Amino acid sequence: MASDSPWPRPADAPAAEDLSRCVHCGLCVNSCPTYAITGLEAESPRGRIHLMKAVAEGRIPLTATVQSHWELCLQCRACEAVCPSGVPYGRLMEKTRAQLDAAPPSGAQSRQMRRFLLRNVVARPRVLAAILAPVRWLANSAVRTAAVRSGILHLIPPLARGERMLPNRVGAPLRRGGDVPQPAAPRGEAILFTGCVMGELFGDVHRATARVLARAGIRTENAPLQVCCGALSAHDGDLEFARRLARQNIDALEGSEAPIVVNSAGCGAAMKEYGELLDGDRAYAERARAFSARVRDATEYVAGLGVETPAAFTGRVAYQDPCHLAHAQRIREQPRQLLRSTGCELVETNGADMCCGAAGIYSLVQPTMSAALRERKADQFRAARPDVVVTANPGCQLQYQAAVREAGIEARVMHVMELLDEAQARAETERQD
Amino acid sequence: MPTRRELIRELTAAVGAANVLWRPEDLLVYEFDGTIERQAPHAVVFPAGAEETAAVIRACNRLGIPITPRGAGTGLSGGAIPTRRGVIIATARMRRILEIDPVNRLAVVEPGLPNLQLSEAAAAHGLFYAPDPSSQRACTIGGNVAENAGGPHCLALGVTQNHVIGLEVVTAAGEVTWLGNRVPDAFGYDLRGAFVGSEGTLGIATKVVVRLLPLPASVVTLLGIFDTVEQASHTVSAIIAAGMIPAAMEMMDRLTIEAAEAGLQCGYPPDAGAVLLVELDGLPGPVETQAARARAECFENGAREVRVAQDAHERELLWKGRKGAIGALGRIAPNYYILDGVVPRSKLVEVMARVSAIAESYGLPCANVFHAGDGNLHPLILFDERQPGMPAKVLAAGAEIMRACVDAGGSLSGEHGIGFEKRDFMPWLYSETDIAHMEQLRGVFGNSGDFNPCKLLPTGTGCGEMAHQEAALRAAGPDAYV
Ligand SMILES: Cc1cc2nc3c(=O)[nH]c(=O)nc-3n(C[C@H](O)[C@H](O)[C@H](O)COP(=O)(O)OP(=O)(O)OC[C@H]3O[C@@H](n4cnc5c(N)ncnc54)[C@H](O)[C@@H]3O)c2cc1C
Ligand code: SF4
Ligand code: SF4
């Protein structure tokens, strides 16, 4: 690679063709959450792309200021979904982030630390389980309930903030290879992707998904050798590690035609893009494309089965699009269709498809912007008064739990699969009665 | 001239440190608008409201620093480019809807509000804001006022000028005043009318009172598919000759259709030579009759197919193609230069042929989008600014095309304004006396040349520094942003 490239890692630099696609028409700016909050061009997609171009053309160096504008990006890809010119923004930002670990530090935060955690904790099932065990304990503990009831938290704001970020009750984990509910008479088979944090904190969602599949006659395989999808690393610009995880998953799940069903929108989006991620890898490119073609979001898969399982649910349900479902996978209709099929009252809140601020590890590394976006959701919930807030991604689910508490309303927060499972179970008992 | 430090100190005193940008990287993203011009300011400020705006303007006037107002930066004539650097006053902190008054059918909004957000909010009251530029997701009401923006639905309803009743304005002198108010058709000199379309050269609008209209009871949208632009143009004339005034009548040529379909999957047939989007609205009965008539005119003039949108979703899809068409051309070439000529409808076909011939003589591909009902054409010259000498060549071709429009009895701008790019063409249409009178009007608002300099009128000093070619190629060196 030419050493005169302005980028520290030329092999993974944003492509000139991708950058030149942006005609700065501005049609994306008002879809951008960070622009909605700040009103600053540099915190808009058009501005961020302009800065990438300026660095690529050698007009400006990779200063801390430039980096901070890129770091504040949620990688929600709302801009990409509305861009008429087809600018592949997600890819551009991943490649831009890939430059930053080799760039002079921005001083904003320790990228090394982040990378270490993503590589050595999140992607290692046993370490992750050990780290999350106390979180589960704390979330479910009587101490927490007592503290909340007593009102003592209001006296200690940092504790109150911490409590708000804790998940609601956490069910038993469902890790790779674990047992899942199966149909009595299978008519098809799917592989359930269990993921990293998802399997630790959202075992309930996995079990609900498997039950929904079972009622439709689909046998669920929980492959023992699958690993973290690598989305968090890819978004962080650690493409090398993301590629390693992608290859491991391909090795673990290929050799079958069965669809790979994913109930975490972020993981699904990343896995649908393995083909692109491993494009330059001669041994894996073809296999990666074949793998990606098998990946289905759980809502996409279940809606596509065309099996009408009776379902009954009453109440006001506010569906909030996960960014990586609506914008990256362009799936908006299927989750709504599944929810409507339960007979619930589906309410559309303003900005349902605008990022909630969870965005992977974003809520940890950019807490201020994340909180500002969460508050917007809380305002919407306060106005719409839903009984249930529904989404389809683990990070969003945690963020909505916090937003609901912040809004001061009584609402459950569920995954589409959980609501569907509960609605189907209810219909079953009603029939038996 | 003050030092930068002095300038920043004054601006900070006016709006607070959090609302002043001065780092080179932060300024760099304000060097462009929707055109190919480039020039970065010395500072960007974000006032909230008229008082802060006035304080900024007075400080700049005291220091002798040029000012350029900016909305969303989607302008297509370079209006928001700080040609002589200085200070950009951005309206991004003034984005609220202050009031919607459904009884009197008006709204009071801040200038930085994106156009589409107004119609979205008004829909809750069964109302909408008529001017709908294709950029409406992004462009601001303030920018619309400055450019007297139009849009597909302005054919029957008129452009921004017809929908703005009153304005709170901070003049170029830094005085806060109202032009017009909440009651339409005020007596006395119509200074509100003078401000709309003044391209940010008289002052900054800080509040805008707009008219809202009731949403039509019934809408029919149809897409005529033709083999040639001629057939589609004749259809436009025939529809108008038949006495109809459709709500909108938009035409796109082959290259545009191709890009829109590739980028937006809007259901346009990619092999068509032209499509004509016709929308009729009003009471259900008459609309049906008119739609049948328009459909017949399409076939009469050689349409190979006419599709009628069956529901709101299909209608939205047809419009999505039109509204995203310009941006979608980014799929074909990295840059476009969009022109905005107006010709008598009867000359449309003739001028079109001339446009193609000019573009061809420069060896440049050219796509076309038209507000066909108004005779407003938008040839888009496609190019790559990274090719040496290209921007100059494109601008030369553009000038020839504009000349062709004027020669055909047309004008220099349908809706994008004159701005920086076309000001030298003003003498084609206006006498020296005309221009001198316009210059005097500027003086009345306190603009002695430093308020949005080098825009609209071919007068002023220090404008030559930003030569066209150079502006587009500023990529050259780091002095561009220092
Ligand atoms: C893809 C695309 C499609 C477009 N389609 C259309 C169309 O269909 N019809 C149409 O008319 N235009 C169209 N435009 C052009 C553009 O969107 C309009 O001219 C729009 O009105 C500009 O608004 P803005 O907020 O972006 O203003 P800017 O570009 O930021 O500024 C434009 C001018 O307004 C001045 N200005 C901004 N705010 C104020 C204020 N508060 N007070 C005084 N002056 C101010 C600026 O100084 C400048 O001279 C299109 C542009 C693009 C990129
Ligand atoms: S990213 Fe797309 S929508 Fe946004 S400014 Fe660029 S071309 Fe326009
Ligand atoms: S990915 Fe999201 S936050 Fe980032 S620029 Fe695009 S819209 Fe904005």
PDB file of N, CA and C in Angstrom, chain A residues 350-415:
ATOM      1  N   ASN A 350     -43.985   9.298  17.857  1.00  0.00           N
ATOM      2  CA  ASN A 350     -43.097  10.111  17.035  1.00  0.00           C
ATOM      3  C   ASN A 350     -41.673   9.616  17.145  1.00  0.00           C
ATOM      4  N   GLY A 351     -40.979   9.561  16.038  1.00  0.00           N
ATOM      5  CA  GLY A 351     -39.571   9.187  16.081  1.00  0.00           C
ATOM      6  C   GLY A 351     -39.341   7.767  16.555  1.00  0.00           C
ATOM      7  N   ALA A 352     -40.299   6.846  16.251  1.00  0.00           N
ATOM      8  CA  ALA A 352     -40.138   5.452  16.673  1.00  0.00           C
ATOM      9  C   ALA A 352     -38.890   4.844  16.046  1.00  0.00           C
ATOM     10  N   ASP A 353     -38.487   5.355  14.888  1.00  0.00           N
ATOM     11  CA  ASP A 353     -37.312   4.776  14.233  1.00  0.00           C
ATOM     12  C   ASP A 353     -36.060   5.620  14.441  1.00  0.00           C
ATOM     13  N   MET A 354     -36.112   6.523  15.426  1.00  0.00           N
ATOM     14  CA  MET A 354     -34.888   7.257  15.730  1.00  0.00           C
ATOM     15  C   MET A 354     -34.180   6.582  16.897  1.00  0.00           C
ATOM     16  N   CYS A 355     -32.866   6.523  16.798  1.00  0.00           N
ATOM     17  CA  CYS A 355     -32.044   5.786  17.767  1.00  0.00           C
ATOM     18  C   CYS A 355     -32.380   6.158  19.214  1.00  0.00           C
ATOM     19  N   CYS A 356     -32.392   5.128  20.086  1.00  0.00           N
ATOM     20  CA  CYS A 356     -32.683   5.352  21.505  1.00  0.00           C
ATOM     21  C   CYS A 356     -31.435   5.732  22.285  1.00  0.00           C
ATOM     22  N   GLY A 357     -30.270   5.627  21.624  1.00  0.00           N
ATOM     23  CA  GLY A 357     -29.030   5.991  22.291  1.00  0.00           C
ATOM     24  C   GLY A 357     -28.284   4.822  22.897  1.00  0.00           C
ATOM     25  N   ALA A 358     -28.824   3.607  22.768  1.00  0.00           N
ATOM     26  CA  ALA A 358     -28.120   2.441  23.307  1.00  0.00           C
ATOM     27  C   ALA A 358     -26.904   2.139  22.435  1.00  0.00           C
ATOM     28  N   ALA A 359     -27.179   1.833  21.166  1.00  0.00           N
ATOM     29  CA  ALA A 359     -26.139   1.719  20.137  1.00  0.00           C
ATOM     30  C   ALA A 359     -24.910   0.925  20.563  1.00  0.00           C
ATOM     31  N   GLY A 360     -25.120  -0.315  20.957  1.00  0.00           N
ATOM     32  CA  GLY A 360     -23.974  -1.150  21.335  1.00  0.00           C
ATOM     33  C   GLY A 360     -23.344  -0.628  22.605  1.00  0.00           C
ATOM     34  N   ILE A 361     -22.045  -0.299  22.521  1.00  0.00           N
ATOM     35  CA  ILE A 361     -21.374   0.186  23.724  1.00  0.00           C
ATOM     36  C   ILE A 361     -21.460   1.712  23.839  1.00  0.00           C
ATOM     37  N   TYR A 362     -22.213   2.325  22.927  1.00  0.00           N
ATOM     38  CA  TYR A 362     -22.292   3.793  22.891  1.00  0.00           C
ATOM     39  C   TYR A 362     -22.756   4.390  24.216  1.00  0.00           C
ATOM     40  N   SER A 363     -23.760   3.740  24.827  1.00  0.00           N
ATOM     41  CA  SER A 363     -24.298   4.320  26.058  1.00  0.00           C
ATOM     42  C   SER A 363     -23.231   4.380  27.151  1.00  0.00           C
ATOM     43  N   LEU A 364     -22.230   3.521  27.033  1.00  0.00           N
ATOM     44  CA  LEU A 364     -21.141   3.545  28.018  1.00  0.00           C
ATOM     45  C   LEU A 364     -20.081   4.581  27.667  1.00  0.00           C
ATOM     46  N   VAL A 365     -19.772   4.710  26.365  1.00  0.00           N
ATOM     47  CA  VAL A 365     -18.674   5.609  26.004  1.00  0.00           C
ATOM     48  C   VAL A 365     -19.128   7.031  25.701  1.00  0.00           C
ATOM     49  N   GLN A 366     -20.397   7.240  25.402  1.00  0.00           N
ATOM     50  CA  GLN A 366     -20.912   8.593  25.149  1.00  0.00           C
ATOM     51  C   GLN A 366     -22.165   8.799  26.011  1.00  0.00           C
ATOM     52  N   PRO A 367     -22.014   8.772  27.326  1.00  0.00           N
ATOM     53  CA  PRO A 367     -23.209   8.779  28.181  1.00  0.00           C
ATOM     54  C   PRO A 367     -24.087  10.011  28.033  1.00  0.00           C
ATOM     55  N   THR A 368     -23.516  11.156  27.730  1.00  0.00           N
ATOM     56  CA  THR A 368     -24.324  12.375  27.669  1.00  0.00           C
ATOM     57  C   THR A 368     -25.282  12.349  26.486  1.00  0.00           C
ATOM     58  N   MET A 369     -24.736  12.075  25.291  1.00  0.00           N
ATOM     59  CA  MET A 369     -25.598  12.013  24.107  1.00  0.00           C
ATOM     60  C   MET A 369     -26.606  10.878  24.244  1.00  0.00           C
ATOM     61  N   SER A 370     -26.124   9.758  24.775  1.00  0.00           N
ATOM     62  CA  SER A 370     -27.011   8.615  24.951  1.00  0.00           C
ATOM     63  C   SER A 370     -28.199   8.979  25.838  1.00  0.00           C
ATOM     64  N   ALA A 371     -27.919   9.691  26.917  1.00  0.00           N
ATOM     65  CA  ALA A 371     -28.990  10.071  27.837  1.00  0.00           C
ATOM     66  C   ALA A 371     -29.951  11.060  27.182  1.00  0.00           C
ATOM     67  N   ALA A 372     -29.411  11.964  26.357  1.00  0.00           N
ATOM     68  CA  ALA A 372     -30.271  12.942  25.685  1.00  0.00           C
ATOM     69  C   ALA A 372     -31.259  12.228  24.768  1.00  0.00           C
ATOM     70  N   LEU A 373     -30.783  11.189  24.093  1.00  0.00           N
ATOM     71  CA  LEU A 373     -31.664  10.457  23.176  1.00  0.00           C
ATOM     72  C   LEU A 373     -32.677   9.618  23.949  1.00  0.00           C
ATOM     73  N   ARG A 374     -32.228   9.072  25.084  1.00  0.00           N
ATOM     74  CA  ARG A 374     -33.139   8.292  25.920  1.00  0.00           C
ATOM     75  C   ARG A 374     -34.256   9.182  26.449  1.00  0.00           C
ATOM     76  N   GLU A 375     -33.890  10.400  26.830  1.00  0.00           N
ATOM     77  CA  GLU A 375     -34.906  11.325  27.340  1.00  0.00           C
ATOM     78  C   GLU A 375     -35.965  11.658  26.295  1.00  0.00           C
ATOM     79  N   ARG A 376     -35.538  11.745  25.026  1.00  0.00           N
ATOM     80  CA  ARG A 376     -36.533  11.993  23.969  1.00  0.00           C
ATOM     81  C   ARG A 376     -37.543  10.851  23.918  1.00  0.00           C
ATOM     82  N   LYS A 377     -37.028   9.627  24.093  1.00  0.00           N
ATOM     83  CA  LYS A 377     -37.940   8.473  24.097  1.00  0.00           C
ATOM     84  C   LYS A 377     -38.861   8.552  25.314  1.00  0.00           C
ATOM     85  N   ALA A 378     -38.281   8.915  26.448  1.00  0.00           N
ATOM     86  CA  ALA A 378     -39.096   9.015  27.663  1.00  0.00           C
ATOM     87  C   ALA A 378     -40.227  10.018  27.458  1.00  0.00           C
ATOM     88  N   ASP A 379     -39.917  11.149  26.807  1.00  0.00           N
ATOM     89  CA  ASP A 379     -40.954  12.148  26.531  1.00  0.00           C
ATOM     90  C   ASP A 379     -42.064  11.550  25.672  1.00  0.00           C
ATOM     91  N   GLN A 380     -41.667  10.792  24.662  1.00  0.00           N
ATOM     92  CA  GLN A 380     -42.662  10.169  23.783  1.00  0.00           C
ATOM     93  C   GLN A 380     -43.544   9.198  24.566  1.00  0.00           C
ATOM     94  N   PHE A 381     -42.912   8.433  25.448  1.00  0.00           N
ATOM     95  CA  PHE A 381     -43.675   7.437  26.214  1.00  0.00           C
ATOM     96  C   PHE A 381     -44.652   8.129  27.166  1.00  0.00           C
ATOM     97  N   ARG A 382     -44.188   9.220  27.735  1.00  0.00           N
ATOM     98  CA  ARG A 382     -45.051   9.960  28.657  1.00  0.00           C
ATOM     99  C   ARG A 382     -46.290  10.450  27.904  1.00  0.00           C
ATOM    100  N   ALA A 383     -46.099  10.871  26.667  1.00  0.00           N
ATOM    101  CA  ALA A 383     -47.228  11.382  25.877  1.00  0.00           C
ATOM    102  C   ALA A 383     -48.119  10.240  25.383  1.00  0.00           C
ATOM    103  N   ALA A 384     -47.510   9.121  24.969  1.00  0.00           N
ATOM    104  CA  ALA A 384     -48.298   8.057  24.320  1.00  0.00           C
ATOM    105  C   ALA A 384     -48.893   7.063  25.318  1.00  0.00           C
ATOM    106  N   ARG A 385     -48.328   6.992  26.523  1.00  0.00           N
ATOM    107  CA  ARG A 385     -48.835   6.090  27.574  1.00  0.00           C
ATOM    108  C   ARG A 385     -49.059   4.654  27.097  1.00  0.00           C
ATOM    109  N   PRO A 386     -48.025   4.008  26.568  1.00  0.00           N
ATOM    110  CA  PRO A 386     -48.214   2.618  26.151  1.00  0.00           C
ATOM    111  C   PRO A 386     -48.239   1.692  27.366  1.00  0.00           C
ATOM    112  N   ASP A 387     -48.869   0.507  27.198  1.00  0.00           N
ATOM    113  CA  ASP A 387     -48.804  -0.517  28.234  1.00  0.00           C
ATOM    114  C   ASP A 387     -47.538  -1.348  28.073  1.00  0.00           C
ATOM    115  N   VAL A 388     -47.110  -1.468  26.827  1.00  0.00           N
ATOM    116  CA  VAL A 388     -45.899  -2.231  26.540  1.00  0.00           C
ATOM    117  C   VAL A 388     -45.068  -1.479  25.508  1.00  0.00           C
ATOM    118  N   VAL A 389     -43.761  -1.416  25.747  1.00  0.00           N
ATOM    119  CA  VAL A 389     -42.844  -0.908  24.743  1.00  0.00           C
ATOM    120  C   VAL A 389     -42.144  -2.128  24.161  1.00  0.00           C
ATOM    121  N   VAL A 390     -42.183  -2.246  22.838  1.00  0.00           N
ATOM    122  CA  VAL A 390     -41.632  -3.440  22.208  1.00  0.00           C
ATOM    123  C   VAL A 390     -40.530  -3.066  21.241  1.00  0.00           C
ATOM    124  N   THR A 391     -39.478  -3.877  21.253  1.00  0.00           N
ATOM    125  CA  THR A 391     -38.403  -3.663  20.295  1.00  0.00           C
ATOM    126  C   THR A 391     -37.828  -5.023  19.912  1.00  0.00           C
ATOM    127  N   ALA A 392     -36.675  -5.061  19.271  1.00  0.00           N
ATOM    128  CA  ALA A 392     -36.162  -6.343  18.790  1.00  0.00           C
ATOM    129  C   ALA A 392     -34.645  -6.396  18.835  1.00  0.00           C
ATOM    130  N   ASN A 393     -34.102  -5.865  19.902  1.00  0.00           N
ATOM    131  CA  ASN A 393     -32.651  -5.832  20.044  1.00  0.00           C
ATOM    132  C   ASN A 393     -32.323  -5.684  21.532  1.00  0.00           C
ATOM    133  N   PRO A 394     -31.337  -6.458  22.041  1.00  0.00           N
ATOM    134  CA  PRO A 394     -31.109  -6.449  23.490  1.00  0.00           C
ATOM    135  C   PRO A 394     -30.703  -5.094  24.052  1.00  0.00           C
ATOM    136  N   GLY A 395     -29.783  -4.398  23.384  1.00  0.00           N
ATOM    137  CA  GLY A 395     -29.313  -3.109  23.894  1.00  0.00           C
ATOM    138  C   GLY A 395     -30.463  -2.128  24.000  1.00  0.00           C
ATOM    139  N   CYS A 396     -31.308  -2.111  22.964  1.00  0.00           N
ATOM    140  CA  CYS A 396     -32.455  -1.198  22.966  1.00  0.00           C
ATOM    141  C   CYS A 396     -33.379  -1.557  24.119  1.00  0.00           C
ATOM    142  N   GLN A 397     -33.551  -2.862  24.361  1.00  0.00           N
ATOM    143  CA  GLN A 397     -34.458  -3.297  25.420  1.00  0.00           C
ATOM    144  C   GLN A 397     -34.022  -2.720  26.774  1.00  0.00           C
ATOM    145  N   LEU A 398     -32.709  -2.791  27.053  1.00  0.00           N
ATOM    146  CA  LEU A 398     -32.191  -2.226  28.304  1.00  0.00           C
ATOM    147  C   LEU A 398     -32.434  -0.717  28.359  1.00  0.00           C
ATOM    148  N   GLN A 399     -32.165  -0.058  27.228  1.00  0.00           N
ATOM    149  CA  GLN A 399     -32.315   1.392  27.190  1.00  0.00           C
ATOM    150  C   GLN A 399     -33.786   1.786  27.393  1.00  0.00           C
ATOM    151  N   TYR A 400     -34.690   1.007  26.819  1.00  0.00           N
ATOM    152  CA  TYR A 400     -36.117   1.329  26.979  1.00  0.00           C
ATOM    153  C   TYR A 400     -36.591   1.063  28.407  1.00  0.00           C
ATOM    154  N   GLN A 401     -35.999   0.065  29.039  1.00  0.00           N
ATOM    155  CA  GLN A 401     -36.347  -0.150  30.455  1.00  0.00           C
ATOM    156  C   GLN A 401     -36.014   1.115  31.247  1.00  0.00           C
ATOM    157  N   ALA A 402     -34.832   1.668  30.951  1.00  0.00           N
ATOM    158  CA  ALA A 402     -34.429   2.889  31.650  1.00  0.00           C
ATOM    159  C   ALA A 402     -35.331   4.061  31.266  1.00  0.00           C
ATOM    160  N   ALA A 403     -35.688   4.140  29.986  1.00  0.00           N
ATOM    161  CA  ALA A 403     -36.519   5.258  29.520  1.00  0.00           C
ATOM    162  C   ALA A 403     -37.910   5.209  30.152  1.00  0.00           C
ATOM    163  N   VAL A 404     -38.435   3.993  30.290  1.00  0.00           N
ATOM    164  CA  VAL A 404     -39.766   3.839  30.887  1.00  0.00           C
ATOM    165  C   VAL A 404     -39.737   4.272  32.351  1.00  0.00           C
ATOM    166  N   ARG A 405     -38.668   3.866  33.063  1.00  0.00           N
ATOM    167  CA  ARG A 405     -38.534   4.282  34.463  1.00  0.00           C
ATOM    168  C   ARG A 405     -38.427   5.794  34.535  1.00  0.00           C
ATOM    169  N   GLU A 406     -37.641   6.362  33.598  1.00  0.00           N
ATOM    170  CA  GLU A 406     -37.444   7.801  33.574  1.00  0.00           C
ATOM    171  C   GLU A 406     -38.770   8.527  33.297  1.00  0.00           C
ATOM    172  N   ALA A 407     -39.588   7.934  32.422  1.00  0.00           N
ATOM    173  CA  ALA A 407     -40.868   8.553  32.068  1.00  0.00           C
ATOM    174  C   ALA A 407     -41.847   8.485  33.235  1.00  0.00           C
ATOM    175  N   GLY A 408     -41.544   7.608  34.195  1.00  0.00           N
ATOM    176  CA  GLY A 408     -42.432   7.474  35.342  1.00  0.00           C
ATOM    177  C   GLY A 408     -43.756   6.821  34.985  1.00  0.00           C
ATOM    178  N   ILE A 409     -43.755   5.968  33.965  1.00  0.00           N
ATOM    179  CA  ILE A 409     -45.005   5.279  33.610  1.00  0.00           C
ATOM    180  C   ILE A 409     -44.864   3.794  33.914  1.00  0.00           C
ATOM    181  N   GLU A 410     -46.006   3.133  34.019  1.00  0.00           N
ATOM    182  CA  GLU A 410     -46.009   1.694  34.251  1.00  0.00           C
ATOM    183  C   GLU A 410     -46.095   1.020  32.895  1.00  0.00           C
ATOM    184  N   ALA A 411     -45.007   0.567  32.352  1.00  0.00           N
ATOM    185  CA  ALA A 411     -45.076  -0.151  31.076  1.00  0.00           C
ATOM    186  C   ALA A 411     -44.049  -1.264  31.085  1.00  0.00           C
ATOM    187  N   ARG A 412     -44.419  -2.384  30.496  1.00  0.00           N
ATOM    188  CA  ARG A 412     -43.445  -3.470  30.357  1.00  0.00           C
ATOM    189  C   ARG A 412     -42.619  -3.213  29.112  1.00  0.00           C
ATOM    190  N   VAL A 413     -41.411  -3.738  29.106  1.00  0.00           N
ATOM    191  CA  VAL A 413     -40.564  -3.630  27.920  1.00  0.00           C
ATOM    192  C   VAL A 413     -40.287  -5.039  27.435  1.00  0.00           C
ATOM    193  N   MET A 414     -40.644  -5.316  26.193  1.00  0.00           N
ATOM    194  CA  MET A 414     -40.523  -6.686  25.699  1.00  0.00           C
ATOM    195  C   MET A 414     -39.899  -6.722  24.310  1.00  0.00           C
ATOM    196  N   HIS A 415     -39.383  -7.893  23.986  1.00  0.00           N
ATOM    197  CA  HIS A 415     -38.932  -8.176  22.631  1.00  0.00           C
ATOM    198  C   HIS A 415     -40.162  -8.635  21.850  1.00  0.00           C
TER     199      HIS A 415
END
